[in-house]
């Protein structure tokens, strides 16, 4: 059983007997259990190991390669060029002034006001990094003295969006880093998440168009396809804009709060 957030290390085949896993059958019967309890990451574990099953000669010690591969996924803070920050700030401001977004028609423009600051990161969306990014974003907005509601909602959408990338974006593919950018304005916060995983299916977005409210007695079974996270992000955001990847551009989720 692999606990969420665990780090995986690869060892040379010669270590198999010492570790008590001499062949793949042992892995399948003793380690890769069915995910019936919600805490056995069999599919994710298999995905991370799938490259090791190919008959390809890899130069170097697999134990070191495995560690280096995982460590390369650590959260990295980005320093964006000033021109890029200005470009994003303009995009966010224009999005706020637009009365139509992915799901809703708005009666009034959302005027973000003066740009204050930004923070940006790149990281693979896994259980460890999502927690790190969530805390970093929460600290960033709290330092700028936003209301508790804005701080909470910003933290929420970052966590939910990255969780969706982790669970649905890559599945059977090796994950690639996503980029998270948060821009602070006088009257609101903008969040942009860019990733190269699978796009949100069109039918999921289409179904969300018909979800207008959350009742007090809403059950998990009543949540729209696509999950609770997507619905929550829509509910707390003043603007929701999603662009599926195309050409040389990845998926882009832009939220204003």
mmCIF file of C-alpha atoms in Angstrom:
data_model
loop_
_atom_site.group_PDB
_atom_site.id
_atom_site.type_symbol
_atom_site.label_atom_id
_atom_site.label_comp_id
_atom_site.label_asym_id
_atom_site.label_seq_id
_atom_site.Cartn_x
_atom_site.Cartn_y
_atom_site.Cartn_z
ATOM 1 C CA UNK A 1 0.000 0.000 0.000
ATOM 2 C CA UNK A 2 1.321 3.406 -0.948
ATOM 3 C CA UNK A 3 0.078 6.238 1.229
ATOM 4 C CA UNK A 4 -0.884 9.482 -0.544
ATOM 5 C CA UNK A 5 2.114 11.794 -0.670
ATOM 6 C CA UNK A 6 4.664 8.972 -0.451
ATOM 7 C CA UNK A 7 7.848 9.243 -2.444
ATOM 8 C CA UNK A 8 8.722 6.348 -4.711
ATOM 9 C CA UNK A 9 12.263 5.068 -5.121
ATOM 10 C CA UNK A 10 13.511 2.779 -7.888
ATOM 11 C CA UNK A 11 16.111 0.109 -7.130
ATOM 12 C CA UNK A 12 18.232 -2.126 -9.370
ATOM 13 C CA UNK A 13 16.773 -5.535 -10.166
ATOM 14 C CA UNK A 14 19.542 -7.108 -8.060
ATOM 15 C CA UNK A 15 17.864 -5.744 -4.923
ATOM 16 C CA UNK A 16 14.596 -7.595 -5.581
ATOM 17 C CA UNK A 17 15.253 -10.597 -3.337
ATOM 18 C CA UNK A 18 16.521 -8.438 -0.495
ATOM 19 C CA UNK A 19 13.396 -6.294 -0.672
ATOM 20 C CA UNK A 20 11.159 -9.363 -0.835
ATOM 21 C CA UNK A 21 9.737 -8.624 -4.284
ATOM 22 C CA UNK A 22 11.478 -11.103 -6.614
ATOM 23 C CA UNK A 23 8.961 -10.939 -9.466
ATOM 24 C CA UNK A 24 6.025 -8.968 -10.833
ATOM 25 C CA UNK A 25 3.481 -11.425 -9.406
ATOM 26 C CA UNK A 26 4.510 -10.412 -5.906
ATOM 27 C CA UNK A 27 3.855 -6.784 -6.779
ATOM 28 C CA UNK A 28 0.478 -7.577 -8.263
ATOM 29 C CA UNK A 29 -0.685 -9.782 -5.389
ATOM 30 C CA UNK A 30 0.905 -8.063 -2.396
ATOM 31 C CA UNK A 31 1.371 -4.426 -3.356
ATOM 32 C CA UNK A 32 -0.922 -3.418 -6.208
ATOM 33 C CA UNK A 33 -4.169 -4.127 -4.372
ATOM 34 C CA UNK A 34 -7.579 -3.044 -5.615
ATOM 35 C CA UNK A 35 -8.369 0.516 -4.556
ATOM 36 C CA UNK A 36 -11.434 -0.490 -2.530
ATOM 37 C CA UNK A 37 -10.598 1.507 0.582
ATOM 38 C CA UNK A 38 -9.761 4.747 -1.177
ATOM 39 C CA UNK A 39 -6.179 4.800 0.103
ATOM 40 C CA UNK A 40 -4.379 2.278 -2.094
ATOM 41 C CA UNK A 41 -2.978 4.100 -5.076
ATOM 42 C CA UNK A 42 -2.620 1.032 -7.284
ATOM 43 C CA UNK A 43 -3.307 2.750 -10.594
ATOM 44 C CA UNK A 44 -1.073 5.716 -9.849
ATOM 45 C CA UNK A 45 1.684 3.432 -8.604
ATOM 46 C CA UNK A 46 1.427 1.269 -11.725
ATOM 47 C CA UNK A 47 1.563 4.373 -13.910
ATOM 48 C CA UNK A 48 4.757 5.564 -12.283
ATOM 49 C CA UNK A 49 6.356 2.158 -12.722
ATOM 50 C CA UNK A 50 5.144 1.445 -16.233
ATOM 51 C CA UNK A 51 8.295 2.766 -17.897
ATOM 52 C CA UNK A 52 10.312 0.240 -15.901
ATOM 53 C CA UNK A 53 8.512 -2.658 -17.582
ATOM 54 C CA UNK A 54 9.768 -1.751 -21.022
ATOM 55 C CA UNK A 55 12.769 -3.716 -22.220
ATOM 56 C CA UNK A 56 14.950 -0.652 -22.567
ATOM 57 C CA UNK A 57 18.490 -0.382 -21.256
ATOM 58 C CA UNK A 58 18.776 2.629 -18.968
ATOM 59 C CA UNK A 59 22.202 4.056 -18.301
ATOM 60 C CA UNK A 60 22.923 4.587 -14.631
ATOM 61 C CA UNK A 61 21.791 3.272 -11.276
ATOM 62 C CA UNK A 62 17.995 3.035 -11.251
ATOM 63 C CA UNK A 63 17.876 3.880 -7.556
ATOM 64 C CA UNK A 64 19.570 7.204 -8.225
ATOM 65 C CA UNK A 65 17.610 7.844 -11.409
ATOM 66 C CA UNK A 66 14.362 7.274 -9.543
ATOM 67 C CA UNK A 67 15.281 9.680 -6.783
ATOM 68 C CA UNK A 68 16.425 12.324 -9.248
ATOM 69 C CA UNK A 69 13.248 11.901 -11.295
ATOM 70 C CA UNK A 70 11.037 12.491 -8.262
ATOM 71 C CA UNK A 71 13.132 15.341 -6.894
ATOM 72 C CA UNK A 72 12.845 17.139 -10.232
ATOM 73 C CA UNK A 73 9.139 17.487 -9.470
ATOM 74 C CA UNK A 74 9.704 19.745 -6.453
ATOM 75 C CA UNK A 75 7.815 23.045 -6.440
ATOM 76 C CA UNK A 76 9.803 25.792 -8.112
ATOM 77 C CA UNK A 77 9.025 29.479 -7.748
ATOM 78 C CA UNK A 78 9.080 31.386 -11.026
ATOM 79 C CA UNK A 79 10.260 34.920 -11.685
ATOM 80 C CA UNK A 80 8.230 36.063 -14.688
ATOM 81 C CA UNK A 81 9.486 38.791 -17.030
ATOM 82 C CA UNK A 82 7.797 42.124 -16.363
ATOM 83 C CA UNK A 83 6.336 42.100 -19.871
ATOM 84 C CA UNK A 84 4.663 38.744 -19.176
ATOM 85 C CA UNK A 85 3.248 39.990 -15.877
ATOM 86 C CA UNK A 86 1.820 43.054 -17.621
ATOM 87 C CA UNK A 87 0.325 40.859 -20.337
ATOM 88 C CA UNK A 88 -1.388 38.634 -17.772
ATOM 89 C CA UNK A 89 -2.602 41.609 -15.758
ATOM 90 C CA UNK A 90 -4.218 43.078 -18.876
ATOM 91 C CA UNK A 91 -5.825 39.721 -19.705
ATOM 92 C CA UNK A 92 -7.249 39.405 -16.196
ATOM 93 C CA UNK A 93 -8.602 42.955 -16.231
ATOM 94 C CA UNK A 94 -10.292 42.431 -19.600
ATOM 95 C CA UNK A 95 -11.764 39.134 -18.410
ATOM 96 C CA UNK A 96 -13.298 40.934 -15.447
ATOM 97 C CA UNK A 97 -14.859 43.561 -17.701
ATOM 98 C CA UNK A 98 -16.441 40.889 -19.905
ATOM 99 C CA UNK A 99 -20.014 40.042 -18.918
ATOM 100 C CA UNK A 100 -19.966 36.480 -20.302
ATOM 101 C CA UNK A 101 -17.719 33.646 -19.166
ATOM 102 C CA UNK A 102 -17.720 29.859 -19.602
ATOM 103 C CA UNK A 103 -20.974 29.324 -17.720
ATOM 104 C CA UNK A 104 -22.701 32.572 -16.820
ATOM 105 C CA UNK A 105 -23.910 35.956 -17.986
ATOM 106 C CA UNK A 106 -23.086 38.697 -15.492
ATOM 107 C CA UNK A 107 -25.001 41.910 -14.979
ATOM 108 C CA UNK A 108 -21.998 43.962 -13.956
ATOM 109 C CA UNK A 109 -18.334 44.160 -14.845
ATOM 110 C CA UNK A 110 -15.848 42.953 -12.246
ATOM 111 C CA UNK A 111 -13.343 45.804 -11.973
ATOM 112 C CA UNK A 112 -10.154 44.415 -10.492
ATOM 113 C CA UNK A 113 -8.530 47.788 -9.965
ATOM 114 C CA UNK A 114 -4.822 48.429 -9.574
ATOM 115 C CA UNK A 115 -2.376 45.547 -9.962
ATOM 116 C CA UNK A 116 -0.502 44.890 -6.708
ATOM 117 C CA UNK A 117 1.725 41.830 -6.941
ATOM 118 C CA UNK A 118 2.037 38.300 -8.284
ATOM 119 C CA UNK A 119 3.409 34.894 -7.377
ATOM 120 C CA UNK A 120 4.086 32.007 -9.755
ATOM 121 C CA UNK A 121 5.200 28.398 -9.478
ATOM 122 C CA UNK A 122 5.776 25.323 -11.584
ATOM 123 C CA UNK A 123 5.259 21.832 -10.179
ATOM 124 C CA UNK A 124 3.829 18.434 -10.930
ATOM 125 C CA UNK A 125 0.383 18.177 -9.367
ATOM 126 C CA UNK A 126 0.763 15.461 -6.744
ATOM 127 C CA UNK A 127 -0.505 15.209 -3.186
ATOM 128 C CA UNK A 128 2.661 16.688 -1.697
ATOM 129 C CA UNK A 129 3.011 19.601 -4.094
ATOM 130 C CA UNK A 130 -0.667 20.531 -3.986
ATOM 131 C CA UNK A 131 -0.330 21.032 -0.246
ATOM 132 C CA UNK A 132 2.816 23.113 -0.676
ATOM 133 C CA UNK A 133 1.204 25.316 -3.332
ATOM 134 C CA UNK A 134 -1.997 25.683 -1.336
ATOM 135 C CA UNK A 135 -0.095 26.994 1.681
ATOM 136 C CA UNK A 136 2.056 29.294 -0.447
ATOM 137 C CA UNK A 137 -0.958 30.849 -2.179
ATOM 138 C CA UNK A 138 -2.829 31.211 1.116
ATOM 139 C CA UNK A 139 0.150 33.029 2.659
ATOM 140 C CA UNK A 140 0.459 35.272 -0.413
ATOM 141 C CA UNK A 141 -3.141 36.506 -0.315
ATOM 142 C CA UNK A 142 -3.235 36.794 3.483
ATOM 143 C CA UNK A 143 -0.201 39.093 3.428
ATOM 144 C CA UNK A 144 -2.141 41.433 1.147
ATOM 145 C CA UNK A 145 -4.984 41.666 3.701
ATOM 146 C CA UNK A 146 -7.801 40.271 1.587
ATOM 147 C CA UNK A 147 -10.960 39.187 3.364
ATOM 148 C CA UNK A 148 -11.070 35.692 4.832
ATOM 149 C CA UNK A 149 -13.609 34.722 2.165
ATOM 150 C CA UNK A 150 -11.281 35.711 -0.677
ATOM 151 C CA UNK A 151 -8.317 33.980 0.984
ATOM 152 C CA UNK A 152 -10.302 30.798 1.542
ATOM 153 C CA UNK A 153 -11.769 30.757 -1.965
ATOM 154 C CA UNK A 154 -8.384 31.376 -3.593
ATOM 155 C CA UNK A 155 -6.896 28.493 -1.629
ATOM 156 C CA UNK A 156 -9.912 26.348 -2.548
ATOM 157 C CA UNK A 157 -9.759 26.882 -6.308
ATOM 158 C CA UNK A 158 -6.007 26.282 -6.431
ATOM 159 C CA UNK A 159 -6.335 23.019 -4.503
ATOM 160 C CA UNK A 160 -9.341 21.806 -6.492
ATOM 161 C CA UNK A 161 -7.917 22.733 -9.893
ATOM 162 C CA UNK A 162 -4.586 21.037 -9.234
ATOM 163 C CA UNK A 163 -6.342 17.984 -7.805
ATOM 164 C CA UNK A 164 -8.299 17.706 -11.056
ATOM 165 C CA UNK A 165 -5.036 17.871 -12.999
ATOM 166 C CA UNK A 166 -3.582 15.119 -10.797
ATOM 167 C CA UNK A 167 -6.597 12.810 -10.997
ATOM 168 C CA UNK A 168 -7.832 13.383 -14.541
ATOM 169 C CA UNK A 169 -5.117 15.202 -16.465
ATOM 170 C CA UNK A 170 -2.598 12.431 -16.921
ATOM 171 C CA UNK A 171 -4.052 9.107 -15.713
ATOM 172 C CA UNK A 172 -1.896 6.589 -17.622
ATOM 173 C CA UNK A 173 0.707 9.118 -18.713
ATOM 174 C CA UNK A 174 3.740 10.324 -16.836
ATOM 175 C CA UNK A 175 2.774 13.708 -15.336
ATOM 176 C CA UNK A 176 4.273 16.940 -16.593
ATOM 177 C CA UNK A 177 4.657 20.118 -14.534
ATOM 178 C CA UNK A 178 1.787 22.592 -14.440
ATOM 179 C CA UNK A 179 2.266 26.327 -14.002
ATOM 180 C CA UNK A 180 0.339 28.263 -11.375
ATOM 181 C CA UNK A 181 0.216 32.059 -11.508
ATOM 182 C CA UNK A 182 -1.679 34.221 -9.020
ATOM 183 C CA UNK A 183 -2.106 37.952 -9.600
ATOM 184 C CA UNK A 184 -3.315 40.265 -6.853
ATOM 185 C CA UNK A 185 -5.340 43.383 -7.616
ATOM 186 C CA UNK A 186 -6.881 46.047 -5.401
ATOM 187 C CA UNK A 187 -10.384 44.567 -5.693
ATOM 188 C CA UNK A 188 -9.759 40.902 -6.451
ATOM 189 C CA UNK A 189 -7.454 37.993 -7.210
ATOM 190 C CA UNK A 190 -6.762 36.232 -10.501
ATOM 191 C CA UNK A 191 -5.630 32.599 -10.736
ATOM 192 C CA UNK A 192 -4.230 30.987 -13.885
ATOM 193 C CA UNK A 193 -3.368 27.288 -14.118
ATOM 194 C CA UNK A 194 -1.746 25.969 -17.291
ATOM 195 C CA UNK A 195 -1.152 22.261 -17.821
ATOM 196 C CA UNK A 196 -0.449 19.705 -20.567
ATOM 197 C CA UNK A 197 -2.735 16.953 -19.346
ATOM 198 C CA UNK A 198 -5.989 15.747 -20.850
ATOM 199 C CA UNK A 199 -8.513 18.541 -21.341
ATOM 200 C CA UNK A 200 -11.808 18.723 -19.485
ATOM 201 C CA UNK A 201 -14.238 16.830 -21.762
ATOM 202 C CA UNK A 202 -16.627 19.064 -23.676
ATOM 203 C CA UNK A 203 -19.665 17.145 -22.401
ATOM 204 C CA UNK A 204 -18.627 17.815 -18.793
ATOM 205 C CA UNK A 205 -18.453 21.557 -19.426
ATOM 206 C CA UNK A 206 -21.728 21.383 -21.345
ATOM 207 C CA UNK A 207 -23.505 19.703 -18.450
ATOM 208 C CA UNK A 208 -22.199 22.352 -16.069
ATOM 209 C CA UNK A 209 -24.138 24.964 -18.041
ATOM 210 C CA UNK A 210 -27.344 23.520 -16.592
ATOM 211 C CA UNK A 211 -26.186 23.563 -12.975
ATOM 212 C CA UNK A 212 -27.373 26.851 -11.491
ATOM 213 C CA UNK A 213 -27.296 26.457 -7.730
ATOM 214 C CA UNK A 214 -26.388 24.333 -4.748
ATOM 215 C CA UNK A 215 -29.193 23.376 -2.408
ATOM 216 C CA UNK A 216 -28.614 22.719 1.285
ATOM 217 C CA UNK A 217 -29.625 19.087 0.859
ATOM 218 C CA UNK A 218 -27.479 18.468 -2.227
ATOM 219 C CA UNK A 219 -26.008 14.970 -2.114
ATOM 220 C CA UNK A 220 -22.806 13.730 -3.701
ATOM 221 C CA UNK A 221 -24.907 11.872 -6.246
ATOM 222 C CA UNK A 222 -26.440 15.160 -7.377
ATOM 223 C CA UNK A 223 -23.114 16.742 -8.232
ATOM 224 C CA UNK A 224 -22.530 17.229 -11.964
ATOM 225 C CA UNK A 225 -20.254 14.869 -13.862
ATOM 226 C CA UNK A 226 -16.743 16.182 -13.588
ATOM 227 C CA UNK A 227 -16.860 16.124 -9.816
ATOM 228 C CA UNK A 228 -17.233 18.340 -6.853
ATOM 229 C CA UNK A 229 -14.073 20.333 -7.568
ATOM 230 C CA UNK A 230 -15.237 21.799 -10.865
ATOM 231 C CA UNK A 231 -18.600 22.731 -9.369
ATOM 232 C CA UNK A 232 -17.000 24.392 -6.341
ATOM 233 C CA UNK A 233 -14.619 26.386 -8.534
ATOM 234 C CA UNK A 234 -17.507 27.673 -10.564
ATOM 235 C CA UNK A 235 -19.506 28.518 -7.447
ATOM 236 C CA UNK A 236 -16.870 30.694 -5.740
ATOM 237 C CA UNK A 237 -15.383 32.390 -8.828
ATOM 238 C CA UNK A 238 -16.540 35.733 -10.219
ATOM 239 C CA UNK A 239 -15.279 34.684 -13.650
ATOM 240 C CA UNK A 240 -14.501 31.188 -14.996
ATOM 241 C CA UNK A 241 -12.686 30.853 -18.329
ATOM 242 C CA UNK A 242 -11.382 27.537 -19.674
ATOM 243 C CA UNK A 243 -9.437 26.970 -22.880
ATOM 244 C CA UNK A 244 -8.513 23.428 -23.934
ATOM 245 C CA UNK A 245 -5.004 22.871 -25.223
ATOM 246 C CA UNK A 246 -4.324 23.463 -28.888
ATOM 247 C CA UNK A 247 -1.240 23.839 -31.072
ATOM 248 C CA UNK A 248 1.661 24.795 -28.803
ATOM 249 C CA UNK A 249 -0.518 25.988 -25.937
ATOM 250 C CA UNK A 250 -1.628 23.887 -22.975
ATOM 251 C CA UNK A 251 -4.931 23.891 -21.116
ATOM 252 C CA UNK A 252 -5.663 27.237 -19.463
ATOM 253 C CA UNK A 253 -8.001 27.734 -16.520
ATOM 254 C CA UNK A 254 -8.459 31.384 -15.556
ATOM 255 C CA UNK A 255 -10.462 32.262 -12.453
ATOM 256 C CA UNK A 256 -11.246 35.623 -10.877
ATOM 257 C CA UNK A 257 -12.225 35.918 -7.231
#
